[in-house]
């Protein structure tokens, strides 16, 4: 075996930093060294779910790792699973993700390239946008049977969500067993060197390695990254749970949401979302641990760094100033949405005002998606009107002058009563 240059080992270590799983490091070093020797790039694949094209910081974790490969001159293959999106993949869920129609998938996929342009270089030398329908749609039934023969049912049922459902007597459809094989064939068709993804994809990636060997190919290197916990500090970041930080949200919202994360998530957020060099992150985390840096300032520095990544330094500075003005100096935002609402003589029930009138005028926070959710938040004291808490769900609101409705710490709307 050839000796791996020290610079190549250093590159591999930097690429491995922050990964949950790396299979295998020696193989990655060897491929990097061979690529340098031959003057040819490696091909690194990341598969995108076409069901949710709005990127948040959870998506950013593998994409930033993909950008690291690009900066070393390697090719990022951004694979849209337009074909496998019609199958549905549990990936640790208790039931299959609902399949999408072709038209829905194509509509969602259209937004991806613009969005990833904030994170990846779109230079054709280091970027390819591919769709797995390119090869999957060409397969006939005989091809599918040959592919299915490459793996056993027993090994497929080792996957946690499959084994749990089997032991509980819940159904597993045959098409679900085909999903990891279809994903594996993507890497066969592309001849991938490395595959990136969330740690919930590890089983699928191990299937990929085995199937590639069955086709006489060198198995790809597997790199998984942690699933970023959302702002609630409990569950992984998800739009449906309302605990996400979208990279296309206004700078002030991004800053405020980062400031809302629990202190214990600071290490993960610094490592996975800040864009700060890994050795500098270690220094910052050391300062926090030793008490040289207060967690609140560290969080504000992190929020500013995150905003700067998706906007610029000026927008990040202004977002920080606005946050300090509102939450330290207790002032209202300099800008906020407005809603014109007609109040009858007897007033409006507070729940109706929020759920019916406001919902028609402005975009409400995701967690206010139902009347029952609004009632719970009112009872919890999450709403204020001109600084006064609203805690009675049966109260009627009567306004003759403009007033500011506040929900939580970041949502403000100016209500303008009309006749």
PDB file of N, CA, C and O in Angstrom, residues 264-337:
ATOM      1  N   UNK A 264     -27.486  24.138  25.716  1.00  0.00           N
ATOM      2  CA  UNK A 264     -26.807  22.855  25.536  1.00  0.00           C
ATOM      3  C   UNK A 264     -26.626  22.462  24.072  1.00  0.00           C
ATOM      4  O   UNK A 264     -25.853  21.556  23.747  1.00  0.00           O
ATOM      5  N   UNK A 265     -27.342  23.148  23.169  1.00  0.00           N
ATOM      6  CA  UNK A 265     -27.190  22.860  21.739  1.00  0.00           C
ATOM      7  C   UNK A 265     -26.078  23.677  21.088  1.00  0.00           C
ATOM      8  O   UNK A 265     -25.779  23.474  19.915  1.00  0.00           O
ATOM      9  N   UNK A 266     -25.470  24.599  21.831  1.00  0.00           N
ATOM     10  CA  UNK A 266     -24.427  25.453  21.252  1.00  0.00           C
ATOM     11  C   UNK A 266     -23.295  24.659  20.587  1.00  0.00           C
ATOM     12  O   UNK A 266     -22.883  25.007  19.473  1.00  0.00           O
ATOM     13  N   UNK A 267     -22.758  23.612  21.220  1.00  0.00           N
ATOM     14  CA  UNK A 267     -21.675  22.867  20.546  1.00  0.00           C
ATOM     15  C   UNK A 267     -22.085  22.322  19.184  1.00  0.00           C
ATOM     16  O   UNK A 267     -21.346  22.479  18.198  1.00  0.00           O
ATOM     17  N   UNK A 268     -23.257  21.693  19.103  1.00  0.00           N
ATOM     18  CA  UNK A 268     -23.708  21.136  17.821  1.00  0.00           C
ATOM     19  C   UNK A 268     -23.942  22.231  16.791  1.00  0.00           C
ATOM     20  O   UNK A 268     -23.558  22.092  15.618  1.00  0.00           O
ATOM     21  N   UNK A 269     -24.580  23.318  17.192  1.00  0.00           N
ATOM     22  CA  UNK A 269     -24.870  24.386  16.245  1.00  0.00           C
ATOM     23  C   UNK A 269     -23.591  25.061  15.763  1.00  0.00           C
ATOM     24  O   UNK A 269     -23.478  25.418  14.583  1.00  0.00           O
ATOM     25  N   UNK A 270     -22.630  25.249  16.646  1.00  0.00           N
ATOM     26  CA  UNK A 270     -21.359  25.842  16.218  1.00  0.00           C
ATOM     27  C   UNK A 270     -20.650  24.936  15.220  1.00  0.00           C
ATOM     28  O   UNK A 270     -20.146  25.388  14.185  1.00  0.00           O
ATOM     29  N   UNK A 271     -20.632  23.646  15.521  1.00  0.00           N
ATOM     30  CA  UNK A 271     -19.909  22.721  14.642  1.00  0.00           C
ATOM     31  C   UNK A 271     -20.616  22.533  13.306  1.00  0.00           C
ATOM     32  O   UNK A 271     -19.975  22.400  12.261  1.00  0.00           O
ATOM     33  N   UNK A 272     -21.958  22.511  13.346  1.00  0.00           N
ATOM     34  CA  UNK A 272     -22.705  22.089  12.157  1.00  0.00           C
ATOM     35  C   UNK A 272     -23.268  23.224  11.320  1.00  0.00           C
ATOM     36  O   UNK A 272     -23.583  23.022  10.148  1.00  0.00           O
ATOM     37  N   UNK A 273     -23.435  24.428  11.892  1.00  0.00           N
ATOM     38  CA  UNK A 273     -24.142  25.470  11.136  1.00  0.00           C
ATOM     39  C   UNK A 273     -23.399  26.782  11.001  1.00  0.00           C
ATOM     40  O   UNK A 273     -23.808  27.630  10.210  1.00  0.00           O
ATOM     41  N   UNK A 274     -22.314  26.979  11.735  1.00  0.00           N
ATOM     42  CA  UNK A 274     -21.700  28.313  11.795  1.00  0.00           C
ATOM     43  C   UNK A 274     -20.838  28.663  10.594  1.00  0.00           C
ATOM     44  O   UNK A 274     -20.663  29.840  10.279  1.00  0.00           O
ATOM     45  N   UNK A 275     -20.258  27.646   9.946  1.00  0.00           N
ATOM     46  CA  UNK A 275     -19.325  27.929   8.861  1.00  0.00           C
ATOM     47  C   UNK A 275     -17.965  28.368   9.365  1.00  0.00           C
ATOM     48  O   UNK A 275     -17.086  28.738   8.584  1.00  0.00           O
ATOM     49  N   UNK A 276     -17.761  28.344  10.674  1.00  0.00           N
ATOM     50  CA  UNK A 276     -16.489  28.744  11.278  1.00  0.00           C
ATOM     51  C   UNK A 276     -15.523  27.564  11.240  1.00  0.00           C
ATOM     52  O   UNK A 276     -15.920  26.414  11.443  1.00  0.00           O
ATOM     53  N   UNK A 277     -14.242  27.826  10.971  1.00  0.00           N
ATOM     54  CA  UNK A 277     -13.234  26.774  10.884  1.00  0.00           C
ATOM     55  C   UNK A 277     -13.238  25.912  12.151  1.00  0.00           C
ATOM     56  O   UNK A 277     -13.414  26.418  13.256  1.00  0.00           O
ATOM     57  N   UNK A 278     -13.037  24.609  11.957  1.00  0.00           N
ATOM     58  CA  UNK A 278     -13.202  23.660  13.060  1.00  0.00           C
ATOM     59  C   UNK A 278     -12.280  23.954  14.237  1.00  0.00           C
ATOM     60  O   UNK A 278     -12.662  23.801  15.390  1.00  0.00           O
ATOM     61  N   UNK A 279     -11.023  24.379  13.971  1.00  0.00           N
ATOM     62  CA  UNK A 279     -10.116  24.657  15.086  1.00  0.00           C
ATOM     63  C   UNK A 279     -10.570  25.889  15.878  1.00  0.00           C
ATOM     64  O   UNK A 279     -10.384  25.963  17.100  1.00  0.00           O
ATOM     65  N   UNK A 280     -11.191  26.856  15.186  1.00  0.00           N
ATOM     66  CA  UNK A 280     -11.710  28.044  15.862  1.00  0.00           C
ATOM     67  C   UNK A 280     -12.934  27.684  16.704  1.00  0.00           C
ATOM     68  O   UNK A 280     -13.131  28.219  17.802  1.00  0.00           O
ATOM     69  N   UNK A 281     -13.771  26.776  16.182  1.00  0.00           N
ATOM     70  CA  UNK A 281     -14.932  26.316  16.949  1.00  0.00           C
ATOM     71  C   UNK A 281     -14.477  25.651  18.248  1.00  0.00           C
ATOM     72  O   UNK A 281     -15.056  25.894  19.317  1.00  0.00           O
ATOM     73  N   UNK A 282     -13.449  24.830  18.164  1.00  0.00           N
ATOM     74  CA  UNK A 282     -12.939  24.178  19.382  1.00  0.00           C
ATOM     75  C   UNK A 282     -12.489  25.217  20.405  1.00  0.00           C
ATOM     76  O   UNK A 282     -12.707  25.055  21.612  1.00  0.00           O
ATOM     77  N   UNK A 283     -11.867  26.299  19.930  1.00  0.00           N
ATOM     78  CA  UNK A 283     -11.415  27.356  20.851  1.00  0.00           C
ATOM     79  C   UNK A 283     -12.615  28.033  21.510  1.00  0.00           C
ATOM     80  O   UNK A 283     -12.625  28.264  22.727  1.00  0.00           O
ATOM     81  N   UNK A 284     -13.641  28.345  20.712  1.00  0.00           N
ATOM     82  CA  UNK A 284     -14.838  29.009  21.242  1.00  0.00           C
ATOM     83  C   UNK A 284     -15.530  28.141  22.280  1.00  0.00           C
ATOM     84  O   UNK A 284     -15.901  28.600  23.366  1.00  0.00           O
ATOM     85  N   UNK A 285     -15.696  26.861  21.963  1.00  0.00           N
ATOM     86  CA  UNK A 285     -16.359  25.949  22.895  1.00  0.00           C
ATOM     87  C   UNK A 285     -15.542  25.784  24.173  1.00  0.00           C
ATOM     88  O   UNK A 285     -16.105  25.641  25.268  1.00  0.00           O
ATOM     89  N   UNK A 286     -14.225  25.823  24.038  1.00  0.00           N
ATOM     90  CA  UNK A 286     -13.366  25.773  25.215  1.00  0.00           C
ATOM     91  C   UNK A 286     -13.541  26.994  26.091  1.00  0.00           C
ATOM     92  O   UNK A 286     -13.586  26.888  27.328  1.00  0.00           O
ATOM     93  N   UNK A 287     -13.684  28.168  25.442  1.00  0.00           N
ATOM     94  CA  UNK A 287     -13.904  29.401  26.201  1.00  0.00           C
ATOM     95  C   UNK A 287     -15.231  29.362  26.955  1.00  0.00           C
ATOM     96  O   UNK A 287     -15.335  29.854  28.084  1.00  0.00           O
ATOM     97  N   UNK A 288     -16.256  28.794  26.325  1.00  0.00           N
ATOM     98  CA  UNK A 288     -17.559  28.671  26.999  1.00  0.00           C
ATOM     99  C   UNK A 288     -17.432  27.741  28.205  1.00  0.00           C
ATOM    100  O   UNK A 288     -17.888  28.056  29.309  1.00  0.00           O
ATOM    101  N   UNK A 289     -16.795  26.590  27.995  1.00  0.00           N
ATOM    102  CA  UNK A 289     -16.660  25.600  29.060  1.00  0.00           C
ATOM    103  C   UNK A 289     -15.874  26.152  30.245  1.00  0.00           C
ATOM    104  O   UNK A 289     -16.210  25.880  31.406  1.00  0.00           O
ATOM    105  N   UNK A 290     -14.841  26.948  29.965  1.00  0.00           N
ATOM    106  CA  UNK A 290     -13.987  27.482  31.029  1.00  0.00           C
ATOM    107  C   UNK A 290     -14.525  28.783  31.617  1.00  0.00           C
ATOM    108  O   UNK A 290     -13.911  29.359  32.510  1.00  0.00           O
ATOM    109  N   UNK A 291     -15.663  29.256  31.102  1.00  0.00           N
ATOM    110  CA  UNK A 291     -16.267  30.456  31.660  1.00  0.00           C
ATOM    111  C   UNK A 291     -15.699  31.763  31.152  1.00  0.00           C
ATOM    112  O   UNK A 291     -16.017  32.840  31.673  1.00  0.00           O
ATOM    113  N   UNK A 292     -14.860  31.685  30.127  1.00  0.00           N
ATOM    114  CA  UNK A 292     -14.298  32.919  29.556  1.00  0.00           C
ATOM    115  C   UNK A 292     -15.246  33.590  28.583  1.00  0.00           C
ATOM    116  O   UNK A 292     -15.067  34.755  28.218  1.00  0.00           O
ATOM    117  N   UNK A 293     -16.253  32.859  28.112  1.00  0.00           N
ATOM    118  CA  UNK A 293     -17.225  33.385  27.158  1.00  0.00           C
ATOM    119  C   UNK A 293     -18.623  33.025  27.642  1.00  0.00           C
ATOM    120  O   UNK A 293     -18.940  31.835  27.826  1.00  0.00           O
ATOM    121  N   UNK A 294     -19.467  34.032  27.845  1.00  0.00           N
ATOM    122  CA  UNK A 294     -20.831  33.778  28.326  1.00  0.00           C
ATOM    123  C   UNK A 294     -21.653  33.129  27.211  1.00  0.00           C
ATOM    124  O   UNK A 294     -21.558  33.528  26.044  1.00  0.00           O
ATOM    125  N   UNK A 295     -22.456  32.115  27.540  1.00  0.00           N
ATOM    126  CA  UNK A 295     -23.267  31.439  26.510  1.00  0.00           C
ATOM    127  C   UNK A 295     -24.134  32.391  25.695  1.00  0.00           C
ATOM    128  O   UNK A 295     -24.323  32.181  24.499  1.00  0.00           O
ATOM    129  N   UNK A 296     -24.662  33.457  26.322  1.00  0.00           N
ATOM    130  CA  UNK A 296     -25.522  34.371  25.570  1.00  0.00           C
ATOM    131  C   UNK A 296     -24.742  35.105  24.494  1.00  0.00           C
ATOM    132  O   UNK A 296     -25.206  35.266  23.370  1.00  0.00           O
ATOM    133  N   UNK A 297     -23.518  35.561  24.827  1.00  0.00           N
ATOM    134  CA  UNK A 297     -22.705  36.233  23.813  1.00  0.00           C
ATOM    135  C   UNK A 297     -22.278  35.241  22.736  1.00  0.00           C
ATOM    136  O   UNK A 297     -22.263  35.559  21.539  1.00  0.00           O
ATOM    137  N   UNK A 298     -21.950  34.013  23.158  1.00  0.00           N
ATOM    138  CA  UNK A 298     -21.577  32.988  22.188  1.00  0.00           C
ATOM    139  C   UNK A 298     -22.725  32.711  21.230  1.00  0.00           C
ATOM    140  O   UNK A 298     -22.530  32.521  20.025  1.00  0.00           O
ATOM    141  N   UNK A 299     -23.947  32.717  21.775  1.00  0.00           N
ATOM    142  CA  UNK A 299     -25.124  32.474  20.942  1.00  0.00           C
ATOM    143  C   UNK A 299     -25.353  33.624  19.969  1.00  0.00           C
ATOM    144  O   UNK A 299     -25.691  33.409  18.792  1.00  0.00           O
ATOM    145  N   UNK A 300     -25.157  34.850  20.440  1.00  0.00           N
ATOM    146  CA  UNK A 300     -25.313  36.017  19.564  1.00  0.00           C
ATOM    147  C   UNK A 300     -24.252  36.018  18.466  1.00  0.00           C
ATOM    148  O   UNK A 300     -24.537  36.346  17.313  1.00  0.00           O
ATOM    149  N   UNK A 301     -23.018  35.646  18.823  1.00  0.00           N
ATOM    150  CA  UNK A 301     -21.951  35.551  17.818  1.00  0.00           C
ATOM    151  C   UNK A 301     -22.304  34.485  16.782  1.00  0.00           C
ATOM    152  O   UNK A 301     -22.074  34.663  15.578  1.00  0.00           O
ATOM    153  N   UNK A 302     -22.853  33.365  17.260  1.00  0.00           N
ATOM    154  CA  UNK A 302     -23.272  32.286  16.353  1.00  0.00           C
ATOM    155  C   UNK A 302     -24.377  32.765  15.431  1.00  0.00           C
ATOM    156  O   UNK A 302     -24.334  32.543  14.210  1.00  0.00           O
ATOM    157  N   UNK A 303     -25.393  33.432  15.998  1.00  0.00           N
ATOM    158  CA  UNK A 303     -26.518  33.920  15.191  1.00  0.00           C
ATOM    159  C   UNK A 303     -26.027  34.881  14.126  1.00  0.00           C
ATOM    160  O   UNK A 303     -26.481  34.828  12.964  1.00  0.00           O
ATOM    161  N   UNK A 304     -25.095  35.750  14.485  1.00  0.00           N
ATOM    162  CA  UNK A 304     -24.551  36.697  13.513  1.00  0.00           C
ATOM    163  C   UNK A 304     -23.796  35.969  12.401  1.00  0.00           C
ATOM    164  O   UNK A 304     -23.921  36.312  11.219  1.00  0.00           O
ATOM    165  N   UNK A 305     -23.044  34.934  12.767  1.00  0.00           N
ATOM    166  CA  UNK A 305     -22.301  34.158  11.766  1.00  0.00           C
ATOM    167  C   UNK A 305     -23.240  33.437  10.815  1.00  0.00           C
ATOM    168  O   UNK A 305     -23.006  33.383   9.597  1.00  0.00           O
ATOM    169  N   UNK A 306     -24.324  32.877  11.341  1.00  0.00           N
ATOM    170  CA  UNK A 306     -25.285  32.148  10.509  1.00  0.00           C
ATOM    171  C   UNK A 306     -25.970  33.102   9.529  1.00  0.00           C
ATOM    172  O   UNK A 306     -26.099  32.800   8.337  1.00  0.00           O
ATOM    173  N   UNK A 307     -26.411  34.260  10.006  1.00  0.00           N
ATOM    174  CA  UNK A 307     -27.051  35.237   9.114  1.00  0.00           C
ATOM    175  C   UNK A 307     -26.084  35.673   8.013  1.00  0.00           C
ATOM    176  O   UNK A 307     -26.455  35.776   6.832  1.00  0.00           O
ATOM    177  N   UNK A 308     -24.828  35.902   8.380  1.00  0.00           N
ATOM    178  CA  UNK A 308     -23.835  36.339   7.397  1.00  0.00           C
ATOM    179  C   UNK A 308     -23.632  35.304   6.293  1.00  0.00           C
ATOM    180  O   UNK A 308     -23.359  35.654   5.142  1.00  0.00           O
ATOM    181  N   UNK A 309     -23.781  34.016   6.629  1.00  0.00           N
ATOM    182  CA  UNK A 309     -23.608  32.960   5.634  1.00  0.00           C
ATOM    183  C   UNK A 309     -24.627  33.059   4.508  1.00  0.00           C
ATOM    184  O   UNK A 309     -24.326  32.794   3.346  1.00  0.00           O
ATOM    185  N   UNK A 310     -25.865  33.437   4.851  1.00  0.00           N
ATOM    186  CA  UNK A 310     -26.944  33.401   3.868  1.00  0.00           C
ATOM    187  C   UNK A 310     -27.361  34.794   3.381  1.00  0.00           C
ATOM    188  O   UNK A 310     -28.153  34.909   2.445  1.00  0.00           O
ATOM    189  N   UNK A 311     -26.802  35.816   4.002  1.00  0.00           N
ATOM    190  CA  UNK A 311     -27.008  37.193   3.523  1.00  0.00           C
ATOM    191  C   UNK A 311     -25.631  37.833   3.391  1.00  0.00           C
ATOM    192  O   UNK A 311     -24.902  37.517   2.468  1.00  0.00           O
ATOM    193  N   UNK A 312     -25.254  38.711   4.283  1.00  0.00           N
ATOM    194  CA  UNK A 312     -23.909  39.283   4.289  1.00  0.00           C
ATOM    195  C   UNK A 312     -23.626  39.851   5.677  1.00  0.00           C
ATOM    196  O   UNK A 312     -24.493  39.830   6.556  1.00  0.00           O
ATOM    197  N   UNK A 313     -22.399  40.341   5.857  1.00  0.00           N
ATOM    198  CA  UNK A 313     -21.983  40.822   7.176  1.00  0.00           C
ATOM    199  C   UNK A 313     -22.827  42.000   7.643  1.00  0.00           C
ATOM    200  O   UNK A 313     -23.160  42.111   8.830  1.00  0.00           O
ATOM    201  N   UNK A 314     -23.194  42.882   6.706  1.00  0.00           N
ATOM    202  CA  UNK A 314     -23.993  44.050   7.087  1.00  0.00           C
ATOM    203  C   UNK A 314     -25.371  43.629   7.585  1.00  0.00           C
ATOM    204  O   UNK A 314     -25.855  44.131   8.614  1.00  0.00           O
ATOM    205  N   UNK A 315     -26.014  42.708   6.870  1.00  0.00           N
ATOM    206  CA  UNK A 315     -27.332  42.226   7.295  1.00  0.00           C
ATOM    207  C   UNK A 315     -27.244  41.552   8.651  1.00  0.00           C
ATOM    208  O   UNK A 315     -28.143  41.685   9.490  1.00  0.00           O
ATOM    209  N   UNK A 316     -26.146  40.834   8.899  1.00  0.00           N
ATOM    210  CA  UNK A 316     -25.973  40.156  10.178  1.00  0.00           C
ATOM    211  C   UNK A 316     -25.817  41.159  11.314  1.00  0.00           C
ATOM    212  O   UNK A 316     -26.399  40.997  12.389  1.00  0.00           O
ATOM    213  N   UNK A 317     -25.038  42.220  11.065  1.00  0.00           N
ATOM    214  CA  UNK A 317     -24.848  43.262  12.086  1.00  0.00           C
ATOM    215  C   UNK A 317     -26.162  43.962  12.400  1.00  0.00           C
ATOM    216  O   UNK A 317     -26.500  44.191  13.573  1.00  0.00           O
ATOM    217  N   UNK A 318     -26.925  44.287  11.365  1.00  0.00           N
ATOM    218  CA  UNK A 318     -28.213  44.962  11.571  1.00  0.00           C
ATOM    219  C   UNK A 318     -29.194  44.062  12.314  1.00  0.00           C
ATOM    220  O   UNK A 318     -29.967  44.529  13.157  1.00  0.00           O
ATOM    221  N   UNK A 319     -29.178  42.765  12.009  1.00  0.00           N
ATOM    222  CA  UNK A 319     -30.062  41.824  12.703  1.00  0.00           C
ATOM    223  C   UNK A 319     -29.714  41.764  14.184  1.00  0.00           C
ATOM    224  O   UNK A 319     -30.610  41.707  15.042  1.00  0.00           O
ATOM    225  N   UNK A 320     -28.434  41.806  14.479  1.00  0.00           N
ATOM    226  CA  UNK A 320     -28.006  41.773  15.883  1.00  0.00           C
ATOM    227  C   UNK A 320     -28.429  43.051  16.608  1.00  0.00           C
ATOM    228  O   UNK A 320     -28.913  42.998  17.748  1.00  0.00           O
ATOM    229  N   UNK A 321     -28.264  44.173  15.935  1.00  0.00           N
ATOM    230  CA  UNK A 321     -28.669  45.450  16.537  1.00  0.00           C
ATOM    231  C   UNK A 321     -30.171  45.488  16.782  1.00  0.00           C
ATOM    232  O   UNK A 321     -30.635  45.972  17.826  1.00  0.00           O
ATOM    233  N   UNK A 322     -30.933  44.978  15.824  1.00  0.00           N
ATOM    234  CA  UNK A 322     -32.388  44.960  15.967  1.00  0.00           C
ATOM    235  C   UNK A 322     -32.806  44.054  17.115  1.00  0.00           C
ATOM    236  O   UNK A 322     -33.699  44.386  17.898  1.00  0.00           O
ATOM    237  N   UNK A 323     -32.156  42.903  17.226  1.00  0.00           N
ATOM    238  CA  UNK A 323     -32.472  41.984  18.326  1.00  0.00           C
ATOM    239  C   UNK A 323     -32.183  42.647  19.673  1.00  0.00           C
ATOM    240  O   UNK A 323     -33.001  42.579  20.593  1.00  0.00           O
ATOM    241  N   UNK A 324     -31.018  43.273  19.789  1.00  0.00           N
ATOM    242  CA  UNK A 324     -30.658  43.931  21.049  1.00  0.00           C
ATOM    243  C   UNK A 324     -31.643  45.055  21.378  1.00  0.00           C
ATOM    244  O   UNK A 324     -32.015  45.252  22.538  1.00  0.00           O
ATOM    245  N   UNK A 325     -32.065  45.773  20.344  1.00  0.00           N
ATOM    246  CA  UNK A 325     -32.985  46.896  20.551  1.00  0.00           C
ATOM    247  C   UNK A 325     -34.319  46.404  21.103  1.00  0.00           C
ATOM    248  O   UNK A 325     -34.915  47.023  21.991  1.00  0.00           O
ATOM    249  N   UNK A 326     -34.782  45.265  20.595  1.00  0.00           N
ATOM    250  CA  UNK A 326     -36.088  44.742  21.012  1.00  0.00           C
ATOM    251  C   UNK A 326     -36.007  44.044  22.358  1.00  0.00           C
ATOM    252  O   UNK A 326     -36.827  44.278  23.248  1.00  0.00           O
ATOM    253  N   UNK A 327     -34.994  43.197  22.544  1.00  0.00           N
ATOM    254  CA  UNK A 327     -34.986  42.316  23.711  1.00  0.00           C
ATOM    255  C   UNK A 327     -34.150  42.817  24.872  1.00  0.00           C
ATOM    256  O   UNK A 327     -34.363  42.413  26.001  1.00  0.00           O
ATOM    257  N   UNK A 328     -33.195  43.688  24.599  1.00  0.00           N
ATOM    258  CA  UNK A 328     -32.435  44.262  25.703  1.00  0.00           C
ATOM    259  C   UNK A 328     -33.000  45.618  26.116  1.00  0.00           C
ATOM    260  O   UNK A 328     -33.086  45.943  27.287  1.00  0.00           O
ATOM    261  N   UNK A 329     -33.383  46.404  25.118  1.00  0.00           N
ATOM    262  CA  UNK A 329     -33.918  47.734  25.402  1.00  0.00           C
ATOM    263  C   UNK A 329     -35.438  47.746  25.460  1.00  0.00           C
ATOM    264  O   UNK A 329     -36.055  48.785  25.673  1.00  0.00           O
ATOM    265  N   UNK A 330     -36.056  46.539  25.217  1.00  0.00           N
ATOM    266  CA  UNK A 330     -37.503  46.365  25.322  1.00  0.00           C
ATOM    267  C   UNK A 330     -38.264  47.314  24.392  1.00  0.00           C
ATOM    268  O   UNK A 330     -39.311  47.847  24.753  1.00  0.00           O
ATOM    269  N   UNK A 331     -37.761  47.524  23.216  1.00  0.00           N
ATOM    270  CA  UNK A 331     -38.455  48.355  22.235  1.00  0.00           C
ATOM    271  C   UNK A 331     -39.120  47.470  21.200  1.00  0.00           C
ATOM    272  O   UNK A 331     -38.791  46.299  21.039  1.00  0.00           O
ATOM    273  N   UNK A 332     -40.054  48.066  20.455  1.00  0.00           N
ATOM    274  CA  UNK A 332     -40.727  47.337  19.380  1.00  0.00           C
ATOM    275  C   UNK A 332     -39.841  47.284  18.151  1.00  0.00           C
ATOM    276  O   UNK A 332     -38.964  48.127  17.967  1.00  0.00           O
ATOM    277  N   UNK A 333     -40.050  46.296  17.277  1.00  0.00           N
ATOM    278  CA  UNK A 333     -39.280  46.244  16.037  1.00  0.00           C
ATOM    279  C   UNK A 333     -39.492  47.520  15.217  1.00  0.00           C
ATOM    280  O   UNK A 333     -40.566  48.126  15.257  1.00  0.00           O
ATOM    281  N   UNK A 334     -38.465  47.906  14.462  1.00  0.00           N
ATOM    282  CA  UNK A 334     -38.589  49.097  13.626  1.00  0.00           C
ATOM    283  C   UNK A 334     -39.539  48.849  12.463  1.00  0.00           C
ATOM    284  O   UNK A 334     -40.148  49.779  11.929  1.00  0.00           O
ATOM    285  N   UNK A 335     -39.685  47.585  12.059  1.00  0.00           N
ATOM    286  CA  UNK A 335     -40.612  47.216  10.990  1.00  0.00           C
ATOM    287  C   UNK A 335     -41.382  45.981  11.421  1.00  0.00           C
ATOM    288  O   UNK A 335     -40.835  45.090  12.054  1.00  0.00           O
ATOM    289  N   UNK A 336     -42.656  45.941  11.061  1.00  0.00           N
ATOM    290  CA  UNK A 336     -43.480  44.761  11.353  1.00  0.00           C
ATOM    291  C   UNK A 336     -44.640  44.725  10.363  1.00  0.00           C
ATOM    292  O   UNK A 336     -45.023  45.758   9.797  1.00  0.00           O
ATOM    293  N   UNK A 337     -45.191  43.534  10.112  1.00  0.00           N
ATOM    294  CA  UNK A 337     -46.346  43.453   9.210  1.00  0.00           C
ATOM    295  C   UNK A 337     -47.561  44.162   9.802  1.00  0.00           C
ATOM    296  O   UNK A 337     -47.649  44.354  11.018  1.00  0.00           O
TER     297      UNK A 337
END
